[in-house]
mmCIF file of C-alpha atoms in Angstrom:
data_model
loop_
_atom_site.group_PDB
_atom_site.id
_atom_site.type_symbol
_atom_site.label_atom_id
_atom_site.label_comp_id
_atom_site.label_asym_id
_atom_site.label_seq_id
_atom_site.Cartn_x
_atom_site.Cartn_y
_atom_site.Cartn_z
ATOM 1 C CA MET A 1 122.252 57.999 38.565
ATOM 2 C CA THR A 2 119.543 55.301 40.390
ATOM 3 C CA THR A 3 116.837 54.197 38.573
ATOM 4 C CA GLY A 4 113.558 51.389 39.235
ATOM 5 C CA THR A 5 110.746 51.401 39.879
ATOM 6 C CA VAL A 6 109.526 51.397 43.733
ATOM 7 C CA ARG A 7 106.411 50.321 45.785
ATOM 8 C CA VAL A 8 105.137 53.250 48.317
ATOM 9 C CA GLU A 9 102.627 52.006 50.775
ATOM 10 C CA ARG A 10 101.912 52.723 54.470
ATOM 11 C CA ALA A 11 101.992 49.100 57.081
ATOM 12 C CA PRO A 12 99.481 48.638 59.307
ATOM 13 C CA ASP A 13 101.446 49.559 62.532
ATOM 14 C CA GLY A 14 100.839 53.347 60.779
ATOM 15 C CA VAL A 15 105.064 53.390 59.795
ATOM 16 C CA TRP A 16 105.586 53.696 55.707
ATOM 17 C CA ILE A 17 107.691 51.620 53.346
ATOM 18 C CA ILE A 18 108.935 52.266 50.322
ATOM 19 C CA THR A 19 110.642 49.250 48.466
ATOM 20 C CA PRO A 20 111.480 47.424 45.740
ATOM 21 C CA ASP A 21 110.557 43.776 44.865
ATOM 22 C CA ASP A 22 112.258 41.349 46.690
ATOM 23 C CA ALA A 23 114.290 43.813 48.891
ATOM 24 C CA PRO A 24 114.807 43.447 52.494
ATOM 25 C CA SER A 25 113.686 45.583 54.853
ATOM 26 C CA VAL A 26 113.870 45.496 58.706
ATOM 27 C CA LEU A 27 110.463 44.612 59.141
ATOM 28 C CA ASP A 28 111.657 41.076 58.417
ATOM 29 C CA ASP A 29 110.928 38.378 60.772
ATOM 30 C CA ALA A 30 114.867 37.827 60.571
ATOM 31 C CA ALA A 31 118.041 39.573 58.829
ATOM 32 C CA GLY A 32 120.064 37.411 56.771
ATOM 33 C CA ILE A 33 123.851 37.921 57.215
ATOM 34 C CA ASP A 34 123.660 39.845 53.924
ATOM 35 C CA VAL A 35 121.478 42.178 55.168
ATOM 36 C CA ALA A 36 123.110 45.728 55.525
ATOM 37 C CA VAL A 37 121.179 48.398 57.411
ATOM 38 C CA LEU A 38 121.776 52.425 57.776
ATOM 39 C CA GLU A 39 119.894 54.362 60.547
ATOM 40 C CA VAL A 40 118.694 57.477 59.117
ATOM 41 C CA VAL A 41 116.567 60.221 60.436
ATOM 42 C CA GLY A 42 113.441 59.320 61.079
ATOM 43 C CA GLY A 43 113.892 55.608 59.403
ATOM 44 C CA HIS A 44 116.266 52.791 58.222
ATOM 45 C CA LEU A 45 117.770 52.200 54.935
ATOM 46 C CA SER A 46 118.550 48.648 54.160
ATOM 47 C CA TRP A 47 120.053 47.027 51.100
ATOM 48 C CA SER A 48 121.051 42.978 50.353
ATOM 49 C CA VAL A 49 125.024 42.991 49.648
ATOM 50 C CA LEU A 50 123.958 40.009 47.217
ATOM 51 C CA ALA A 51 121.766 41.700 45.073
ATOM 52 C CA GLU A 52 122.795 43.524 42.383
ATOM 53 C CA HIS A 53 120.265 46.625 42.838
ATOM 54 C CA PRO A 54 121.441 50.073 44.048
ATOM 55 C CA VAL A 55 118.205 51.029 45.029
ATOM 56 C CA PRO A 56 116.981 50.054 49.524
ATOM 57 C CA VAL A 57 114.219 49.216 50.994
ATOM 58 C CA ALA A 58 113.322 52.046 53.287
ATOM 59 C CA VAL A 59 111.038 52.230 56.523
ATOM 60 C CA LEU A 60 110.194 55.112 57.586
ATOM 61 C CA ASP A 61 108.585 55.479 60.848
ATOM 62 C CA ASP A 62 108.772 59.565 60.781
ATOM 63 C CA VAL A 63 107.688 60.723 57.961
ATOM 64 C CA ALA A 64 108.330 64.775 58.729
ATOM 65 C CA SER A 65 111.848 64.214 59.543
ATOM 66 C CA ALA A 66 112.128 61.467 56.469
ATOM 67 C CA GLN A 67 111.012 63.618 54.293
ATOM 68 C CA ASN A 68 114.385 66.572 54.594
ATOM 69 C CA TRP A 69 116.080 63.413 52.395
ATOM 70 C CA VAL A 70 113.617 60.685 50.477
ATOM 71 C CA TRP A 71 114.057 63.720 47.382
ATOM 72 C CA ALA A 72 117.832 63.226 47.669
ATOM 73 C CA VAL A 73 117.673 59.740 47.384
ATOM 74 C CA PHE A 74 113.980 58.764 46.173
ATOM 75 C CA GLY A 75 113.729 61.199 43.895
ATOM 76 C CA GLU A 76 110.624 64.010 44.125
ATOM 77 C CA GLU A 77 108.206 61.679 42.710
ATOM 78 C CA VAL A 78 108.831 59.277 45.600
ATOM 79 C CA ALA A 79 108.797 61.393 48.375
ATOM 80 C CA LEU A 80 105.982 63.122 46.868
ATOM 81 C CA ALA A 81 103.935 59.781 47.232
ATOM 82 C CA VAL A 82 104.612 59.735 50.613
ATOM 83 C CA ALA A 83 103.536 63.342 50.916
ATOM 84 C CA SER A 84 100.051 62.829 49.600
ATOM 85 C CA GLY A 85 99.381 59.551 52.065
ATOM 86 C CA SER A 86 98.451 57.133 49.133
ATOM 87 C CA GLY A 87 100.242 53.727 48.078
ATOM 88 C CA ARG A 88 101.299 53.336 44.796
ATOM 89 C CA ASP A 89 104.585 52.168 42.351
ATOM 90 C CA VAL A 90 106.745 55.256 41.484
ATOM 91 C CA THR A 91 110.003 55.853 39.195
ATOM 92 C CA VAL A 92 113.341 56.248 41.433
ATOM 93 C CA SER A 93 115.103 59.348 39.957
ATOM 94 C CA PRO A 94 117.737 60.340 43.366
ATOM 95 C CA ALA A 95 118.497 63.975 43.579
ATOM 96 C CA ARG A 96 121.458 64.024 44.558
ATOM 97 C CA PRO A 97 122.871 60.559 43.359
ATOM 98 C CA ARG A 98 125.396 61.356 45.116
ATOM 99 C CA VAL A 99 124.098 60.778 48.321
ATOM 100 C CA ALA A 100 122.396 57.900 47.719
ATOM 101 C CA ASP A 101 125.262 56.059 46.373
ATOM 102 C CA GLY A 102 127.458 57.279 49.873
ATOM 103 C CA ALA A 103 124.531 55.598 51.973
ATOM 104 C CA ARG A 104 124.910 52.395 50.265
ATOM 105 C CA ARG A 105 128.564 52.571 50.732
ATOM 106 C CA LEU A 106 128.186 53.429 54.246
ATOM 107 C CA ALA A 107 125.626 50.872 54.787
ATOM 108 C CA TYR A 108 128.041 48.670 53.230
ATOM 109 C CA ALA A 109 131.138 50.044 55.409
ATOM 110 C CA HIS A 110 128.840 49.382 58.853
ATOM 111 C CA TRP A 111 128.395 45.668 57.237
ATOM 112 C CA ALA A 112 131.662 45.245 56.653
ATOM 113 C CA VAL A 113 132.399 45.359 60.459
ATOM 114 C CA ARG A 114 130.104 43.340 61.335
ATOM 115 C CA TRP A 115 129.723 40.259 58.355
ATOM 116 C CA TRP A 116 133.130 40.299 57.215
ATOM 117 C CA PRO A 117 134.724 36.752 56.909
ATOM 118 C CA THR A 118 137.847 37.076 58.247
ATOM 119 C CA SER A 119 139.600 33.526 57.944
ATOM 120 C CA THR A 120 143.104 32.179 57.970
ATOM 121 C CA ILE A 121 141.957 28.673 56.312
ATOM 122 C CA ASP A 122 140.028 30.374 53.763
ATOM 123 C CA ALA A 123 142.887 33.268 53.308
ATOM 124 C CA VAL A 124 140.498 36.358 53.728
ATOM 125 C CA PRO A 125 142.772 38.639 54.926
ATOM 126 C CA PRO A 126 140.901 41.046 58.133
ATOM 127 C CA LEU A 127 140.417 44.319 57.329
ATOM 128 C CA ASP A 128 142.033 47.243 59.145
ATOM 129 C CA GLU A 129 139.596 48.652 61.806
ATOM 130 C CA GLY A 130 141.389 52.378 61.438
ATOM 131 C CA LEU A 131 141.173 52.494 57.984
ATOM 132 C CA LEU A 132 137.695 51.020 58.422
ATOM 133 C CA ASN A 133 136.489 53.463 61.130
ATOM 134 C CA GLY A 134 138.203 56.292 59.528
ATOM 135 C CA GLU A 135 135.805 55.839 56.091
ATOM 136 C CA ILE A 136 132.915 55.503 57.586
ATOM 137 C CA ALA A 137 133.293 58.667 59.396
ATOM 138 C CA THR A 138 134.097 60.561 56.239
ATOM 139 C CA LEU A 139 130.899 58.587 54.570
ATOM 140 C CA VAL A 140 128.544 59.886 57.699
ATOM 141 C CA GLU A 141 130.495 63.484 56.658
ATOM 142 C CA GLU A 142 129.188 63.555 52.910
ATOM 143 C CA CYS A 143 125.778 61.803 54.028
ATOM 144 C CA ASP A 144 125.252 63.949 56.676
ATOM 145 C CA LEU A 145 121.560 65.214 55.158
ATOM 146 C CA LEU A 146 120.648 60.958 56.737
ATOM 147 C CA VAL A 147 122.783 60.007 59.691
ATOM 148 C CA ASP A 148 124.424 62.228 62.105
ATOM 149 C CA GLY A 149 127.944 61.235 63.943
ATOM 150 C CA ASP A 150 126.566 58.673 66.418
ATOM 151 C CA ASP A 151 127.218 56.140 63.567
ATOM 152 C CA SER A 152 131.192 57.642 62.785
ATOM 153 C CA VAL A 153 132.695 54.687 64.795
ATOM 154 C CA ALA A 154 132.708 50.915 64.095
ATOM 155 C CA ALA A 155 131.680 49.026 66.817
ATOM 156 C CA THR A 156 135.038 46.640 68.670
ATOM 157 C CA GLY A 157 135.623 43.131 68.942
ATOM 158 C CA PRO A 158 138.129 41.312 71.135
ATOM 159 C CA ALA A 159 141.755 43.267 70.776
ATOM 160 C CA LEU A 160 143.552 41.965 67.817
ATOM 161 C CA ALA A 161 147.140 41.624 67.525
ATOM 162 C CA GLU A 162 148.908 44.248 65.663
ATOM 163 C CA ARG A 163 149.815 41.870 62.493
ATOM 164 C CA PRO A 164 148.440 38.399 61.272
ATOM 165 C CA GLY A 165 150.028 35.324 60.574
ATOM 166 C CA ARG A 166 150.583 33.383 57.203
ATOM 167 C CA ALA A 167 147.705 30.747 56.566
ATOM 168 C CA ASP A 168 150.653 28.887 56.212
ATOM 169 C CA ASP A 169 151.573 28.988 60.041
ATOM 170 C CA TYR A 170 148.035 27.723 61.001
ATOM 171 C CA ALA A 171 148.167 24.378 58.102
ATOM 172 C CA LEU A 172 147.941 22.216 61.256
ATOM 173 C CA ALA A 173 145.160 24.576 63.792
ATOM 174 C CA ALA A 174 143.130 24.622 60.313
ATOM 175 C CA GLY A 175 140.416 22.062 60.231
ATOM 176 C CA ALA A 176 142.681 19.239 62.481
ATOM 177 C CA ALA A 177 140.846 16.997 64.983
ATOM 178 C CA THR A 178 141.525 16.703 68.345
ATOM 179 C CA ALA A 179 144.984 14.847 68.427
ATOM 180 C CA THR A 180 144.466 11.411 70.338
ATOM 181 C CA LEU A 181 146.901 9.411 72.323
ATOM 182 C CA PRO A 182 148.045 5.605 70.820
ATOM 183 C CA SER A 183 145.757 3.822 73.454
ATOM 184 C CA THR A 184 142.479 5.660 72.698
ATOM 185 C CA LEU A 185 139.242 4.485 70.167
ATOM 186 C CA VAL A 186 138.375 6.944 68.277
ATOM 187 C CA LEU A 187 134.755 6.387 67.501
ATOM 188 C CA ALA A 188 134.024 9.436 65.673
ATOM 189 C CA ARG A 189 134.963 12.692 64.354
ATOM 190 C CA GLY A 190 134.102 15.770 61.757
ATOM 191 C CA THR A 191 134.535 19.234 60.614
ATOM 192 C CA THR A 192 132.572 21.629 60.208
ATOM 193 C CA GLY A 193 131.258 25.849 60.149
ATOM 194 C CA SER A 194 129.514 28.013 62.254
ATOM 195 C CA ASP A 195 126.925 29.791 62.321
ATOM 196 C CA TRP A 196 127.753 33.665 62.136
ATOM 197 C CA ARG A 197 124.619 35.673 63.655
ATOM 198 C CA ARG A 198 125.996 32.849 66.788
ATOM 199 C CA TYR A 199 128.271 35.530 68.369
ATOM 200 C CA PRO A 200 130.125 38.612 67.683
ATOM 201 C CA PRO A 201 132.678 39.271 64.941
ATOM 202 C CA GLY A 202 136.506 39.096 66.340
ATOM 203 C CA LEU A 203 136.536 35.631 68.418
ATOM 204 C CA VAL A 204 136.091 32.488 65.389
ATOM 205 C CA ASP A 205 137.514 31.581 62.086
ATOM 206 C CA ALA A 206 135.131 32.277 59.432
ATOM 207 C CA SER A 207 135.677 29.238 57.546
ATOM 208 C CA GLU A 208 133.356 26.117 57.216
ATOM 209 C CA ARG A 209 136.315 24.130 58.045
ATOM 210 C CA ALA A 210 137.054 26.249 61.513
ATOM 211 C CA VAL A 211 135.046 23.537 63.829
ATOM 212 C CA SER A 212 136.311 20.393 64.354
ATOM 213 C CA TRP A 213 135.348 17.219 66.978
ATOM 214 C CA GLU A 214 136.304 13.955 68.066
ATOM 215 C CA VAL A 215 134.783 11.238 69.540
ATOM 216 C CA VAL A 216 137.032 8.731 71.602
ATOM 217 C CA ARG A 217 136.894 5.744 73.914
ATOM 218 C CA ALA A 218 139.049 5.603 76.702
ATOM 219 C CA ALA A 219 140.041 4.163 80.442
ATOM 220 C CA GLY A 220 136.282 3.446 80.031
ATOM 221 C CA ASN A 221 135.308 6.604 79.127
ATOM 222 C CA THR A 222 133.724 8.434 76.159
ATOM 223 C CA THR A 223 134.267 12.111 75.827
ATOM 224 C CA VAL A 224 133.616 14.739 73.211
ATOM 225 C CA GLY A 225 136.613 17.879 72.371
ATOM 226 C CA VAL A 226 135.635 19.974 70.240
ATOM 227 C CA SER A 227 138.133 22.504 68.430
ATOM 228 C CA VAL A 228 137.104 25.998 66.986
ATOM 229 C CA VAL A 229 140.414 28.088 64.604
ATOM 230 C CA ALA A 230 140.268 31.534 66.488
ATOM 231 C CA VAL A 231 139.908 34.361 64.119
ATOM 232 C CA PRO A 232 143.795 35.541 63.008
ATOM 233 C CA GLY A 233 145.762 37.585 65.270
ATOM 234 C CA LEU A 234 143.336 36.885 68.599
ATOM 235 C CA SER A 235 145.243 37.893 71.716
ATOM 236 C CA GLU A 236 144.849 36.689 74.955
ATOM 237 C CA PRO A 237 143.294 37.665 77.746
ATOM 238 C CA VAL A 238 140.149 37.342 76.276
ATOM 239 C CA PRO A 239 137.714 38.291 78.962
ATOM 240 C CA GLU A 240 135.233 35.553 80.091
ATOM 241 C CA HIS A 241 132.060 37.374 79.687
ATOM 242 C CA VAL A 242 132.848 37.278 75.170
ATOM 243 C CA ARG A 243 134.528 33.522 75.177
ATOM 244 C CA PRO A 244 132.198 31.402 72.828
ATOM 245 C CA HIS A 245 130.307 27.889 73.874
ATOM 246 C CA ALA A 246 130.170 24.428 71.838
ATOM 247 C CA LEU A 247 126.879 22.896 72.429
ATOM 248 C CA ILE A 248 127.205 19.862 71.473
ATOM 249 C CA GLY A 249 124.079 17.510 69.988
ATOM 250 C CA ALA A 250 123.359 14.124 70.020
ATOM 251 C CA ALA A 251 121.010 11.448 68.979
ATOM 252 C CA ALA A 252 120.374 11.069 72.491
ATOM 253 C CA GLY A 253 121.144 13.751 74.877
ATOM 254 C CA THR A 254 123.457 17.559 73.835
ATOM 255 C CA ALA A 255 126.380 18.779 75.964
ATOM 256 C CA ASP A 256 127.697 22.537 76.487
ATOM 257 C CA VAL A 257 131.634 23.042 76.755
ATOM 258 C CA ALA A 258 132.896 26.762 77.688
ATOM 259 C CA LEU A 259 135.984 26.933 75.064
ATOM 260 C CA GLN A 260 139.090 28.206 76.249
ATOM 261 C CA LEU A 261 141.440 29.872 73.814
ATOM 262 C CA SER A 262 145.397 28.194 74.161
ATOM 263 C CA GLY A 263 147.469 29.537 70.919
ATOM 264 C CA ASP A 264 145.320 29.535 68.108
ATOM 265 C CA VAL A 265 142.448 27.667 69.315
ATOM 266 C CA TRP A 266 139.467 27.389 71.114
ATOM 267 C CA PHE A 267 138.808 24.125 72.556
ATOM 268 C CA GLY A 268 137.022 22.277 75.321
ATOM 269 C CA GLU A 269 135.777 18.977 76.353
ATOM 270 C CA SER A 270 133.313 17.545 77.655
ATOM 271 C CA ALA A 271 131.871 13.640 78.521
ATOM 272 C CA ALA A 272 130.225 12.719 75.486
ATOM 273 C CA PRO A 273 125.772 12.814 75.791
ATOM 274 C CA PRO A 274 123.905 9.614 74.881
ATOM 275 C CA GLY A 275 124.802 8.794 70.902
ATOM 276 C CA SER A 276 127.721 10.553 70.826
ATOM 277 C CA GLU A 277 129.839 6.923 68.807
ATOM 278 C CA ALA A 278 126.950 7.538 65.754
ATOM 279 C CA GLY A 279 128.148 11.154 65.278
ATOM 280 C CA VAL A 280 127.768 14.735 66.836
ATOM 281 C CA SER A 281 126.925 18.704 66.253
ATOM 282 C CA VAL A 282 128.656 21.173 67.083
ATOM 283 C CA ASP A 283 126.912 25.114 67.490
ATOM 284 C CA VAL A 284 129.714 27.548 68.751
ATOM 285 C CA TYR A 285 127.639 30.346 70.441
ATOM 286 C CA LEU A 286 128.143 33.536 72.508
ATOM 287 C CA PRO A 287 125.431 32.733 76.020
ATOM 288 C CA GLY A 288 123.623 36.045 75.471
ATOM 289 C CA PHE A 289 124.443 37.392 71.701
ATOM 290 C CA GLY A 290 122.568 36.491 68.489
ATOM 291 C CA VAL A 291 119.538 34.273 66.962
ATOM 292 C CA THR A 292 118.748 30.226 67.433
ATOM 293 C CA ASP A 293 115.229 30.889 64.336
ATOM 294 C CA HIS A 294 115.434 31.334 61.058
ATOM 295 C CA PRO A 295 118.113 29.355 59.552
ATOM 296 C CA ASP A 296 118.309 29.532 56.790
ATOM 297 C CA VAL A 297 119.340 33.542 56.143
ATOM 298 C CA GLY A 298 123.086 32.520 58.098
ATOM 299 C CA GLY A 299 122.498 29.176 56.840
ATOM 300 C CA SER A 300 126.185 27.589 54.724
ATOM 301 C CA GLU A 301 124.475 28.529 51.902
ATOM 302 C CA VAL A 302 124.477 32.028 51.766
ATOM 303 C CA ARG A 303 127.443 32.091 53.934
ATOM 304 C CA GLU A 304 129.255 30.958 50.575
ATOM 305 C CA ARG A 305 127.790 33.874 48.289
ATOM 306 C CA VAL A 306 129.342 36.040 51.218
ATOM 307 C CA ARG A 307 133.058 34.775 51.189
ATOM 308 C CA ALA A 308 132.645 34.413 46.897
ATOM 309 C CA LEU A 309 131.436 38.419 47.413
ATOM 310 C CA VAL A 310 134.474 39.785 48.783
ATOM 311 C CA ARG A 311 136.650 37.280 46.893
ATOM 312 C CA ARG A 312 135.402 39.635 44.542
ATOM 313 C CA ARG A 313 135.678 42.343 46.184
ATOM 314 C CA LEU A 314 139.462 42.153 47.356
ATOM 315 C CA ARG A 315 140.797 40.989 43.777
ATOM 316 C CA ARG A 316 139.215 44.089 41.823
ATOM 317 C CA ALA A 317 140.761 45.931 44.821
ATOM 318 C CA ALA A 318 144.066 44.591 43.931
ATOM 319 C CA GLU A 319 143.432 46.043 40.487
ATOM 320 C CA THR A 320 145.696 48.684 39.589
ATOM 321 C CA ALA A 321 143.757 50.659 37.377
ATOM 322 C CA PRO A 322 141.223 53.842 39.274
ATOM 323 C CA ASP A 323 138.645 52.933 40.372
ATOM 324 C CA ASP A 324 135.880 55.160 41.437
ATOM 325 C CA GLY A 325 132.838 54.170 41.177
ATOM 326 C CA PRO A 326 129.666 53.792 43.935
ATOM 327 C CA ASP A 327 130.946 49.874 44.554
ATOM 328 C CA ALA A 328 134.496 50.555 44.838
ATOM 329 C CA PRO A 329 136.825 49.394 47.377
ATOM 330 C CA LEU A 330 136.803 49.817 50.835
ATOM 331 C CA LEU A 331 140.196 51.735 51.716
ATOM 332 C CA ALA A 332 140.704 48.677 54.184
ATOM 333 C CA GLU A 333 139.396 46.469 51.000
ATOM 334 C CA VAL A 334 142.617 47.850 49.310
ATOM 335 C CA ALA A 335 145.011 46.880 52.042
ATOM 336 C CA ALA A 336 143.587 44.101 52.724
ATOM 337 C CA ALA A 337 143.574 42.651 48.941
ATOM 338 C CA ALA A 338 147.414 44.213 48.856
ATOM 339 C CA SER A 339 148.047 42.240 52.348
ATOM 340 C CA ASP A 340 146.729 38.947 51.110
ATOM 341 C CA SER A 341 150.417 37.839 50.084
ATOM 342 C CA ASP A 342 151.781 37.729 53.484
ATOM 343 C CA PHE A 343 148.029 36.564 54.716
#
């Protein structure tokens, strides 16, 4: 049974907050890529998928409606504290542990739809959309005390091919610099990753080696080319409004390049901005999507922690022993682990 201590208090804007120490909330200035959020009747629940504590943060904007489930997830003592309108520390003891565990599992499934780091380069297989949607629908039914049917279907991204290719098939594309002719002078080149918050899922390989760039000089012109490995199985045509761009930054200028899908790679080229010969930065993004502030919540360190989590879960999913714990792998993770050898 989930236990622990939470702080029950009323925020200045009138909402009630139930929070364990140092846990993410929908009231935070920026949500990290590790934050799983579940919209529930009367408010929101949130967890960090990287944290071991199973107790969520609850932000309640309609206390009367939320009281229908607060007792089930947090226990009667917490429900009474909210009802009394007094802020204090309270012990968590869910009256319905299966509902509490199911809510966390449902939030994780929704998180996986958005943040699962599919990568050919890193050999992280994609999750089957049908299996994921099916389990989300089942979990919604199990958590009907908290949520309604609107949460039963995961959002979909661009169409994917029926079967992803093998990792070996992408060896040349993965992190490779733009091909150059013998008559060109390579001034600078590099490889990097991208901020997952800057584009929707289903477009770009999640590896830290998925983005490569090269500044070259030929026939009196200096150009910069950007190659970005696409998510495995991405099929054409991709609608123009979901085609990513690359913002290229140099010492004395920038250039914005629309990327085009060519085989397994998004590619774009532009006249090099001033100062490019010393190297450039590349920010892959979809215009009008995502955020640019709080880079720490989407930086390379937290991305690597998410990859480590996913690898652990895939190893666990590959085990033959029965696993029915509250953090057991999703059916889509089990299928992904079984297909890993063919990825």
